[in-house]
Amino acid sequence: MLNRFSAVVVAVLAWHAGAFAAPSPQHETPQDQAPQNQASQNQPLQNQPLQNQTLQNIYGRTHQNLDGRWHYIVDPYETGYYDYRRKPYDESEKGSGGYYDDRQPKDKGDIVEYSFDGSPTLAIPGDWNSQDARLEFYEGTVWMRQKFDAAPKDGKRYFLYFGAVNYEAHVYLNGKKLGSHKGGFTPFQFDVTGKLAAGSNTVVVKADNKRHQDEIPTVSTDWWNYGGITRDVLLAEVPATYIADYKVQLAKGDARRIEGYVQLDGARKEQEVTVTIPEANLSAKVRTDANGRATIRIPVKALRYWSPEDPKLYGMTIAAGGDKVSDRIGFRTIETRGRDILLNGKSTFWRGVSLHDESPLIPGRLRGSGDMRMLLQWAKDMNCNYVRLAHYPHSEEMIRLADEMGLMVWAEVPVYWTISWQNPATLQNAQQQLTELVVRDKNRASVVVWSIGNETPVSEPRNAFMFKLADTVRALDDTRLVGAALEVHRKGNEVTVEDPLADKLDLASFNEYAGWYWASNKDMLDFHFNIPYDKPVMITEFGADALGGFHGDADTRWSEEYQDQLYKNQFRMLEAIPGLRGMTPWVLVDFRSPRRPHPYFQDFWNRKGLISQTGKRKQAFHTLKAYYDKKQQQYQQNKQNQQNQQN
Ligand code: GCU
């Protein structure tokens, strides 16, 4: 069922490499299109319809929002999916029998042992754990149903799009299976052209967030395993031939040239395409080839380049045949030179913080731009110019907000701790999630690093796995840096980063918990870092737990004073590292974790936040801000000096 992974990954890689084979014409007209069932999803690449890859910039298309209150049924034994012989109903001859039938009793003699109408509702998008006290710790299957009206038009294509469903989703429309998807943090869609009824429609989603060793993430993480439909559900309408995908960014390391492509899907693939950026007085007219693809190259005279200080976004419109899509895009170059990181050619220091996709005030996954903006504004209040969105892809909305607010982004896939390195399906799963992330966010100026993992233990099978991931992401996008949060090794007071994966990365990026998991405020300054790489050094995590409002001296664990002193010690320790070019302390705000049961100090919260679960700023928040103010001045001075030398 899940071969969908390998096919999609290969498809996108081939596509990005421009080698896409034209799918057979029957994909075109809705009426005779074969249902997108398991069979088509298990097909090799060239039979995979283009529409399996999510539409670029779905919010820029005509769409109907299916968010709202969805009825739900909790189904720990998956009774609505398997018959008593554990055979999936949707694979049975009849194909019916499961809860996706949304059946009503025909008469008083009819047995129907479930009822969506009679069941409570969840706010979608939204995880179930924070909305139903019975489900706080629940990991299993929940069925969710939404009814909506549609008026499908001839000559139009329709896509049912999910921003994210954690973890394994099976989706049904009007009782028919559309398909399935694994991965709780990236978008997926189904072509429902010809499957929509004029009038009332029913979409049913079976979501299961059970953890498994061979999945991504695997069974052990330090965050809450929120289940459900956690991001928007949209029904998009596009013309029969439409703009499926595009990339419009500056060429790698070249601020004088915009480079990218437009990919059409539909019957009339060979079309004239115009790309216009009116405010910059830039435009291009190109023609797509038989595969519906055209490369874009636009020489640039003058542009306001995107940066945290000036997060300039330009309106951009692509028009092809009957389709048109507009977007807001920033243009910047990002590269490393030795130990420097150059943003638009200038050396920078990344004043960052790490954060989870979780709202502390109303526990649960972030629900909309309101609580997203709140978190990013907290980071800006600390004078950050950069955020590490850990440990999985956050929402498209969050990234677009970072574009707008001027925060550089480290984006990551949940290849976290000890994964099943030797299982090919696990590798394909990781590659797929990475591909879905890059496909979705490749036009976002704020995204400067693709991270392929966190604290993965060095071993031959792991190295092989991670090397493949590094190759996958470079094949998808060569204009951004590639990173991973590596681990350190200690011998006496020597702290070393020694990891073959570092050779595949653009940054010497690692987590170190000096003063908390090893050493203490008393002796952490006795330790010395040894980073044998001529690359910019990025501290992806350091930190200490502090219960907001709990006070003691700087040696009292869990106190704000301990955390604050640790930060001061960290700055002194890290400033001694010659190539230090940035950091993302762990973590912006306390977050929920099933691994943190201490009844008084934790209560299932990781307390390493610089802000408490009630939104209170801890002492270390101010200490970090003061350090960042100083760093900012230092780099502004450097820039000034460079300027003076050039003049
Ligand atoms: C790890 C890990 C985080 C975790 C943190 C901690 O390094 O990457 O996900 O929350 O340490 O222990 O607090």
XYZ file of C-alpha atoms and ligand atoms in Angstrom:
660
model
C 0.000 0.000 0.000
C 2.813 2.327 0.783
C 4.933 1.905 -2.293
C 3.703 5.341 -2.956
C 6.912 6.438 -1.221
C 9.561 5.138 -3.604
C 7.572 6.192 -6.676
C 6.982 9.755 -5.446
C 10.593 10.300 -4.338
C 12.003 9.027 -7.628
C 9.379 10.996 -9.561
C 10.270 14.296 -7.907
C 14.007 13.721 -8.152
C 13.655 12.878 -11.851
C 11.394 15.880 -12.295
C 13.768 18.214 -10.600
C 16.399 16.764 -12.897
C 14.027 17.575 -15.829
C 13.710 13.958 -16.963
C 9.951 13.541 -16.549
C 8.239 11.140 -18.970
C 4.823 12.250 -20.300
C 2.065 10.264 -18.532
C -0.447 8.576 -20.764
C -3.217 10.801 -22.087
C -5.985 9.083 -20.014
C -4.897 11.133 -17.042
C -6.374 14.124 -18.734
C -10.113 14.135 -18.986
C -11.845 13.656 -15.620
C -14.590 11.448 -17.015
C -12.341 8.638 -18.195
C -9.601 9.059 -15.575
C -8.880 5.771 -13.775
C -9.705 6.050 -9.992
C -6.528 6.891 -8.040
C -6.579 3.671 -6.154
C -3.834 1.567 -4.642
C -3.036 0.058 -8.051
C -2.101 3.423 -9.623
C -0.108 4.427 -6.550
C 1.969 1.268 -6.749
C 2.729 1.985 -10.399
C 6.338 2.775 -11.392
C 7.247 6.452 -12.029
C 6.192 6.949 -15.607
C 2.696 5.728 -14.815
C 2.465 7.941 -11.739
C 0.105 10.845 -12.503
C 1.787 14.218 -11.867
C -0.971 15.140 -9.490
C 0.483 12.965 -6.789
C 2.900 15.729 -5.989
C 1.225 18.526 -4.103
C 0.289 21.667 -5.970
C 2.822 24.435 -5.461
C 1.301 27.297 -3.452
C -2.085 25.743 -2.800
C -3.230 28.897 -0.945
C -2.712 30.850 -4.186
C -5.278 28.713 -5.992
C -9.063 28.804 -6.101
C -9.994 26.627 -3.149
C -12.703 25.678 -0.700
C -11.639 25.360 2.937
C -12.941 22.159 4.575
C -11.706 23.049 8.070
C -14.242 23.277 10.872
C -15.899 20.835 13.269
C -15.441 17.232 12.120
C -17.272 14.363 13.818
C -14.896 11.752 15.195
C -14.925 8.147 16.328
C -12.147 6.760 18.510
C -11.274 3.248 17.258
C -8.427 1.675 19.268
C -9.005 -1.786 17.728
C -9.429 -0.410 14.152
C -12.812 -2.085 14.047
C -13.880 0.349 11.353
C -10.987 -0.672 9.119
C -10.463 -4.427 9.566
C -13.061 -7.220 9.636
C -12.810 -9.689 12.520
C -10.323 -11.690 10.454
C -8.122 -8.564 10.386
C -8.716 -8.081 6.627
C -9.058 -4.437 5.539
C -12.619 -3.749 4.374
C -11.366 -1.397 1.673
C -9.373 -4.233 0.131
C -12.324 -6.598 0.140
C -14.184 -7.419 -3.043
C -17.077 -5.128 -2.126
C -14.654 -2.480 -0.945
C -17.218 -1.407 1.650
C -17.987 -2.347 5.238
C -15.755 0.131 7.064
C -16.671 3.292 8.940
C -15.888 5.246 5.761
C -19.270 4.064 4.468
C -20.762 6.491 7.008
C -23.753 4.178 7.008
C -27.115 5.043 8.562
C -29.406 2.219 9.730
C -31.850 1.468 6.892
C -34.627 0.616 9.313
C -35.224 -0.472 12.915
C -33.960 -3.935 12.146
C -30.650 -2.770 10.704
C -27.420 -3.053 12.811
C -24.974 -0.173 12.488
C -22.497 -0.056 15.380
C -21.119 3.407 14.801
C -22.514 6.823 14.017
C -20.597 9.921 13.014
C -23.726 12.058 13.387
C -24.083 10.901 16.962
C -20.397 11.405 17.757
C -18.683 14.500 19.197
C -16.703 16.898 17.041
C -13.112 18.079 16.870
C -11.923 21.457 15.624
C -9.932 20.779 12.451
C -7.124 21.685 11.987
C -6.277 20.522 15.460
C -4.808 17.513 17.244
C -7.160 15.286 19.227
C -4.918 15.066 22.339
C -5.552 18.655 23.409
C -9.260 18.641 22.579
C -10.512 15.525 24.361
C -9.159 14.756 27.838
C -9.690 11.016 27.216
C -7.228 11.289 24.309
C -4.438 13.237 26.010
C -2.075 10.257 25.878
C -3.980 8.409 23.140
C -2.017 6.782 20.330
C -4.126 4.842 17.894
C -6.829 5.265 15.281
C -9.420 8.021 15.173
C -11.902 8.398 12.316
C -12.898 11.938 11.327
C -15.725 12.895 8.959
C -16.631 16.138 7.258
C -19.565 16.800 4.934
C -19.299 19.562 2.321
C -21.120 20.800 -0.745
C -19.421 21.020 -4.104
C -20.395 22.138 -7.590
C -17.774 20.564 -9.839
C -17.477 22.198 -13.275
C -16.531 20.545 -16.566
C -13.024 21.275 -17.763
C -11.748 21.760 -14.198
C -9.476 19.578 -12.029
C -10.068 19.122 -8.331
C -7.541 18.213 -5.633
C -8.302 17.288 -2.049
C -5.290 18.625 -0.102
C -4.149 17.932 3.454
C -1.537 20.199 5.060
C -0.624 17.401 7.486
C -2.153 14.351 9.178
C -0.237 12.572 11.958
C 0.874 9.867 11.231
C -0.737 7.338 8.818
C -3.804 8.615 6.960
C -6.312 6.663 4.888
C -8.692 8.938 3.021
C -12.134 8.188 1.594
C -14.478 10.339 -0.485
C -18.149 9.410 -0.664
C -17.277 5.927 0.609
C -14.515 5.325 -1.952
C -10.837 5.016 -1.024
C -8.673 7.818 -2.416
C -5.414 6.554 -0.983
C -3.112 6.757 2.005
C -0.136 8.730 3.261
C 2.514 8.346 5.946
C 4.366 11.171 7.642
C 2.793 13.558 10.118
C 4.240 16.881 9.026
C 4.107 17.246 5.234
C 1.290 17.843 2.746
C -0.336 15.370 0.401
C -3.213 15.457 -2.031
C -5.567 13.313 -4.061
C -7.005 14.032 -7.457
C -10.788 13.955 -6.992
C -11.703 15.149 -10.459
C -14.757 13.133 -11.524
C -15.229 11.828 -7.963
C -17.006 14.828 -6.510
C -20.791 14.806 -6.348
C -22.698 17.936 -7.320
C -24.143 18.788 -3.917
C -23.303 16.961 -0.713
C -20.019 15.067 -0.352
C -18.510 13.152 2.542
C -14.800 12.921 3.284
C -13.659 10.443 5.927
C -10.105 10.213 7.257
C -8.695 7.369 9.314
C -5.683 8.771 11.163
C -3.390 6.597 13.262
C -0.495 8.061 15.262
C 0.815 4.860 16.730
C 4.625 4.856 16.843
C 6.617 2.054 15.176
C 10.351 1.283 15.173
C 10.674 1.397 11.365
C 8.877 4.709 10.880
C 10.049 8.361 10.730
C 10.114 9.428 13.505
C 10.746 6.169 15.285
C 9.317 5.058 18.680
C 11.376 7.380 20.900
C 11.165 11.186 20.721
C 11.123 14.034 23.199
C 7.936 15.680 21.964
C 4.205 15.026 22.315
C 2.866 12.679 19.667
C -0.126 14.823 18.763
C -2.475 12.894 16.504
C -4.958 13.955 13.897
C -5.563 16.393 11.079
C -3.263 19.095 12.346
C -3.236 21.446 9.334
C -5.707 22.788 6.757
C -7.871 20.638 4.506
C -8.563 22.302 1.181
C -10.418 21.443 -2.017
C -8.571 23.167 -4.851
C -9.966 23.858 -8.341
C -7.639 24.420 -11.319
C -8.127 24.459 -15.107
C -7.748 21.198 -17.085
C -4.201 22.244 -17.924
C -2.694 23.938 -14.920
C 0.544 25.157 -13.335
C 1.423 22.186 -11.150
C 4.767 23.419 -9.873
C 7.349 26.195 -10.174
C 10.591 27.368 -8.667
C 11.581 31.035 -8.871
C 14.735 31.808 -6.888
C 18.174 33.305 -7.446
C 20.633 30.889 -9.040
C 23.109 29.194 -6.692
C 25.563 31.848 -5.458
C 24.545 34.301 -8.215
C 22.659 37.435 -7.158
C 22.487 38.598 -10.770
C 20.280 35.802 -12.121
C 16.864 34.374 -11.251
C 16.703 30.715 -12.191
C 13.974 28.108 -11.953
C 11.250 26.352 -13.870
C 7.528 26.046 -14.489
C 5.855 22.637 -14.722
C 2.415 22.280 -16.293
C 0.105 19.292 -16.045
C -2.829 18.532 -18.296
C -3.630 17.894 -21.972
C -2.028 20.959 -23.489
C 1.462 20.708 -22.044
C 3.191 22.818 -24.668
C 2.215 26.337 -23.787
C 3.519 29.865 -23.664
C 4.237 30.854 -20.078
C 4.850 34.328 -18.748
C 6.553 35.070 -15.448
C 6.253 38.654 -14.216
C 7.701 40.467 -11.197
C 6.302 43.940 -11.885
C 7.818 45.830 -8.945
C 11.300 44.712 -10.022
C 10.503 45.355 -13.664
C 11.349 41.767 -14.473
C 9.532 39.334 -16.740
C 10.147 36.314 -18.922
C 8.240 34.587 -21.681
C 9.090 30.909 -22.146
C 7.530 27.882 -23.813
C 6.976 24.566 -22.065
C 8.126 21.384 -23.779
C 6.177 18.170 -24.451
C 6.563 17.299 -20.785
C 5.017 20.604 -19.785
C 8.301 21.956 -18.462
C 10.131 25.198 -19.126
C 13.294 26.519 -17.548
C 13.349 30.151 -16.443
C 16.441 32.356 -16.528
C 15.991 36.073 -15.843
C 18.999 38.402 -15.618
C 18.696 40.742 -12.633
C 19.660 44.416 -12.786
C 18.560 45.713 -9.404
C 16.763 43.948 -6.576
C 16.179 44.545 -2.888
C 17.596 41.291 -1.579
C 15.707 39.517 1.222
C 17.383 39.592 4.628
C 16.203 39.629 8.275
C 16.946 43.354 8.354
C 14.918 43.920 5.159
C 12.585 40.941 4.462
C 11.570 42.217 1.048
C 9.014 40.057 -0.775
C 8.111 40.694 -4.424
C 4.744 39.928 -5.986
C 5.295 37.360 -8.750
C 2.730 35.974 -11.231
C 2.963 32.998 -13.565
C 0.386 32.697 -16.342
C -0.007 29.788 -18.732
C -3.044 29.127 -20.909
C -6.104 29.349 -18.688
C -4.183 29.195 -15.433
C -2.559 31.925 -13.338
C -0.921 31.793 -9.919
C 0.584 34.607 -7.861
C 3.057 34.386 -5.011
C 5.192 36.606 -2.778
C 8.844 35.711 -3.115
C 12.047 36.991 -1.589
C 15.392 36.769 -3.365
C 18.642 36.194 -1.486
C 21.794 34.128 -1.877
C 23.135 31.937 0.933
C 26.513 30.224 0.873
C 29.490 29.396 3.037
C 33.083 30.435 2.493
C 35.450 28.691 4.861
C 34.052 29.395 8.319
C 31.852 32.272 7.183
C 28.209 32.138 6.215
C 27.452 34.711 3.546
C 23.930 36.034 3.176
C 23.789 38.132 -0.004
C 27.577 38.011 0.029
C 27.940 39.409 3.564
C 29.239 37.477 6.583
C 26.505 36.897 9.143
C 25.971 35.621 12.664
C 22.812 33.598 13.136
C 21.134 34.722 16.365
C 18.669 31.892 16.716
C 16.447 29.793 18.935
C 14.892 26.364 18.521
C 11.153 25.782 18.780
C 8.499 23.119 18.374
C 5.228 23.414 16.436
C 3.241 23.745 19.669
C 1.315 26.491 21.399
C 2.178 26.577 25.118
C -0.789 28.666 26.137
C -3.433 26.360 24.601
C -1.453 23.104 24.602
C -1.452 21.442 21.237
C -0.195 21.886 17.711
C -0.183 25.468 16.433
C -3.550 26.168 14.920
C -3.150 29.260 12.792
C -1.167 32.394 11.995
C -2.222 33.901 15.350
C -0.260 31.558 17.592
C 2.458 31.142 14.947
C 3.077 34.866 14.831
C 3.113 34.913 18.639
C 6.008 32.427 18.770
C 7.994 34.118 16.002
C 7.460 37.511 17.619
C 8.811 36.102 20.908
C 11.927 35.072 18.987
C 12.200 38.532 17.462
C 11.740 40.089 20.916
C 14.937 38.234 21.826
C 16.584 39.895 18.812
C 16.736 36.655 16.848
C 17.272 36.718 13.083
C 16.966 32.944 12.762
C 14.894 29.989 14.049
C 15.417 26.231 14.069
C 11.993 24.677 13.464
C 12.500 21.360 15.280
C 12.451 18.423 14.608
C 10.018 18.071 11.735
C 8.529 20.288 8.995
C 6.385 23.046 10.502
C 3.441 24.421 8.540
C 3.693 26.346 5.272
C 1.992 29.234 7.036
C 4.804 29.346 9.616
C 7.454 29.494 6.889
C 5.584 32.211 5.012
C 5.392 34.183 8.272
C 9.171 33.800 8.684
C 9.543 35.141 5.128
C 7.444 38.140 6.056
C 8.880 38.764 9.552
C 12.519 38.382 8.478
C 13.627 35.221 10.252
C 15.970 32.763 8.574
C 14.800 29.134 8.953
C 16.507 25.820 9.630
C 13.943 23.244 8.383
C 14.257 19.607 9.451
C 12.845 16.128 8.854
C 12.196 13.870 11.884
C 15.142 11.523 11.334
C 15.628 11.652 15.077
C 17.811 9.470 17.333
C 17.969 5.739 16.477
C 16.189 4.991 13.210
C 16.018 1.598 11.439
C 18.994 2.414 9.257
C 18.975 -0.863 7.337
C 15.311 -0.935 6.409
C 14.902 0.308 2.781
C 11.284 1.319 3.467
C 12.485 3.545 6.317
C 14.971 5.226 3.984
C 12.283 5.778 1.320
C 9.990 7.185 3.984
C 12.677 9.651 5.089
C 13.441 10.596 1.475
C 9.767 11.117 0.820
C 9.257 13.429 3.794
C 12.368 15.367 2.782
C 11.090 15.622 -0.778
C 7.636 16.790 0.307
C 9.263 19.445 2.502
C 11.566 20.766 -0.240
C 8.816 20.675 -2.857
C 6.544 22.737 -0.583
C 9.072 25.361 0.641
C 11.608 25.727 -2.178
C 10.350 29.221 -3.014
C 10.690 30.563 0.535
C 13.628 32.949 0.974
C 13.579 32.460 4.746
C 14.526 28.779 4.438
C 18.337 28.719 4.382
C 19.120 25.218 5.678
C 17.613 21.813 4.968
C 18.374 19.582 7.951
C 18.387 15.841 7.379
C 18.339 14.745 11.032
C 19.007 15.134 14.751
C 21.403 13.275 17.076
C 21.739 10.174 14.926
C 24.441 7.843 16.334
C 27.514 7.247 14.129
C 27.628 3.737 12.597
C 28.180 2.283 9.122
C 24.469 1.680 8.379
C 23.592 5.129 9.747
C 26.288 6.816 7.696
C 25.069 5.102 4.538
C 21.479 6.144 5.292
C 22.348 9.757 6.068
C 24.690 10.094 3.088
C 21.779 9.093 0.849
C 19.577 11.702 2.488
C 22.240 14.345 1.923
C 22.418 13.374 -1.748
C 18.625 13.380 -2.014
C 18.269 16.928 -0.740
C 21.157 18.287 -2.830
C 19.563 16.755 -5.940
C 16.298 18.489 -5.062
C 17.739 21.927 -4.303
C 21.322 23.128 -4.661
C 20.658 26.721 -3.625
C 20.494 26.149 0.150
C 22.802 24.801 2.849
C 22.492 21.243 4.104
C 22.853 20.520 7.807
C 22.141 18.018 10.569
C 22.329 18.274 14.368
C 25.384 16.123 15.123
C 26.578 14.900 18.510
C 29.790 15.608 20.397
C 32.169 13.143 22.006
C 34.062 13.874 25.205
C 37.492 12.661 26.256
C 38.479 14.268 29.570
C 37.876 17.980 29.075
C 38.172 17.698 25.286
C 34.825 17.965 23.466
C 35.101 16.852 19.847
C 32.807 16.679 16.865
C 33.991 13.660 14.905
C 31.399 12.457 12.438
C 31.860 11.300 8.810
C 28.479 12.860 8.049
C 29.976 16.310 8.689
C 31.909 15.979 5.427
C 28.584 15.851 3.554
C 27.241 18.955 5.263
C 27.816 22.689 4.789
C 27.940 23.400 8.523
C 29.707 21.926 11.530
C 26.414 21.870 13.407
C 25.970 20.022 16.683
C 24.090 19.801 19.979
C 26.000 20.092 23.262
C 24.529 20.075 26.758
C 27.514 21.299 28.747
C 26.373 22.245 32.220
C 23.179 20.201 32.094
C 23.514 16.562 30.911
C 27.262 16.674 31.507
C 29.344 18.950 33.767
C 27.671 21.757 35.704
C 27.787 25.505 36.086
C 30.781 24.970 38.345
C 33.091 23.195 35.904
C 31.709 23.540 32.375
C 34.248 26.282 31.571
C 37.027 23.712 32.021
C 35.936 22.039 28.795
C 37.454 22.824 25.407
C 35.862 22.294 21.981
C 37.760 20.752 19.122
C 35.952 21.166 15.792
C 38.241 19.810 13.022
C 36.220 21.225 10.114
C 36.849 24.318 8.001
C 33.133 25.062 8.087
C 30.932 27.551 9.941
C 30.195 26.238 13.440
C 26.509 26.209 14.350
C 25.406 25.189 17.850
C 22.037 23.583 17.143
C 21.190 22.986 20.812
C 22.339 23.816 24.341
C 20.227 24.608 27.358
C 18.980 23.729 30.829
C 15.612 23.065 32.441
C 14.178 25.767 34.682
C 10.712 25.722 36.194
C 9.355 29.231 35.585
C 9.167 31.060 38.934
C 11.332 28.549 40.794
C 14.333 30.353 42.250
C 17.598 29.313 43.927
C 21.326 29.964 43.493
C 23.207 29.232 40.262
C 23.942 25.673 41.413
C 20.335 24.769 42.123
C 19.036 22.627 39.297
C 15.624 23.542 37.863
C 15.962 27.125 39.069
C 15.897 30.123 36.739
C 19.239 31.165 38.195
C 20.851 27.876 37.207
C 19.570 28.227 33.641
C 20.645 31.861 33.471
C 24.168 31.147 34.707
C 24.450 28.265 32.272
C 23.672 30.598 29.377
C 26.341 33.054 30.533
C 28.832 30.187 30.787
C 27.841 28.890 27.369
C 28.551 32.247 25.720
C 32.037 32.351 27.274
C 32.714 28.744 26.278
C 31.400 29.078 22.716
C 33.051 32.430 22.003
C 36.331 30.505 22.217
C 35.386 28.529 19.108
C 36.964 30.352 16.123
C 34.345 29.385 13.530
C 31.281 30.098 15.692
C 28.688 31.590 13.338
C 25.421 30.962 15.089
C 23.303 29.103 17.587
C 19.751 27.930 18.330
C 19.547 27.352 22.084
C 17.112 24.709 23.223
C 14.382 26.066 23.403
C 12.139 29.125 22.940
C 9.302 27.946 25.178
C 8.548 24.976 27.451
C 6.938 22.162 25.487
C 5.096 18.948 26.294
C 6.951 15.656 26.393
C 5.871 12.204 27.552
C 9.506 11.662 28.628
C 9.325 14.249 31.436
C 7.217 12.851 34.329
C 8.809 14.597 37.344
C 5.642 15.605 39.209
C 6.929 18.956 40.494
C 9.571 20.225 38.101
C 8.208 18.823 34.838
C 4.632 17.403 34.869
C 5.213 16.170 31.296
C 6.778 19.443 30.171
C 10.338 19.883 28.961
C 11.287 22.987 30.934
C 14.241 24.152 28.836
C 12.141 26.980 27.498
C 13.358 30.562 27.832
C 9.666 31.266 28.227
C 7.439 29.234 30.542
C 4.243 27.389 29.614
C 2.308 30.423 30.840
C 4.240 32.766 28.507
C 6.443 34.162 31.304
C 9.972 35.150 30.237
C 12.609 33.475 32.388
C 15.816 35.301 33.415
C 17.825 33.602 30.671
C 15.513 35.129 28.031
C 16.916 38.550 28.855
C 20.475 37.246 29.116
C 20.269 35.756 25.626
C 18.762 38.971 24.246
C 21.620 41.009 25.696
C 24.146 38.633 24.117
C 22.391 38.887 20.729
C 22.285 42.688 20.922
C 26.075 42.614 21.391
C 26.547 40.090 18.557
C 24.421 42.215 16.246
C 26.505 45.320 16.970
C 29.710 43.321 16.464
C 28.623 42.130 12.998
C 27.267 45.517 12.021
C 30.672 46.946 12.948
C 32.403 44.230 10.858
C 30.163 45.058 7.920
C 30.910 48.775 8.350
C 34.649 48.090 8.458
C 34.383 45.915 5.325
C 32.423 48.729 3.632
C 35.052 51.312 4.595
C 37.843 49.069 3.264
C 35.990 48.616 -0.063
C 35.401 52.402 -0.449
C 18.001 16.594 22.673
C 16.983 16.613 21.580
C 15.778 17.431 21.909
C 15.466 17.272 23.391
C 16.613 17.885 24.147
C 16.422 17.748 25.653
O 19.154 17.000 22.289
O 17.451 16.949 20.314
O 14.729 16.992 21.124
O 14.277 17.870 23.712
O 17.804 17.236 23.845
O 16.893 16.773 26.191
O 15.794 18.621 26.239
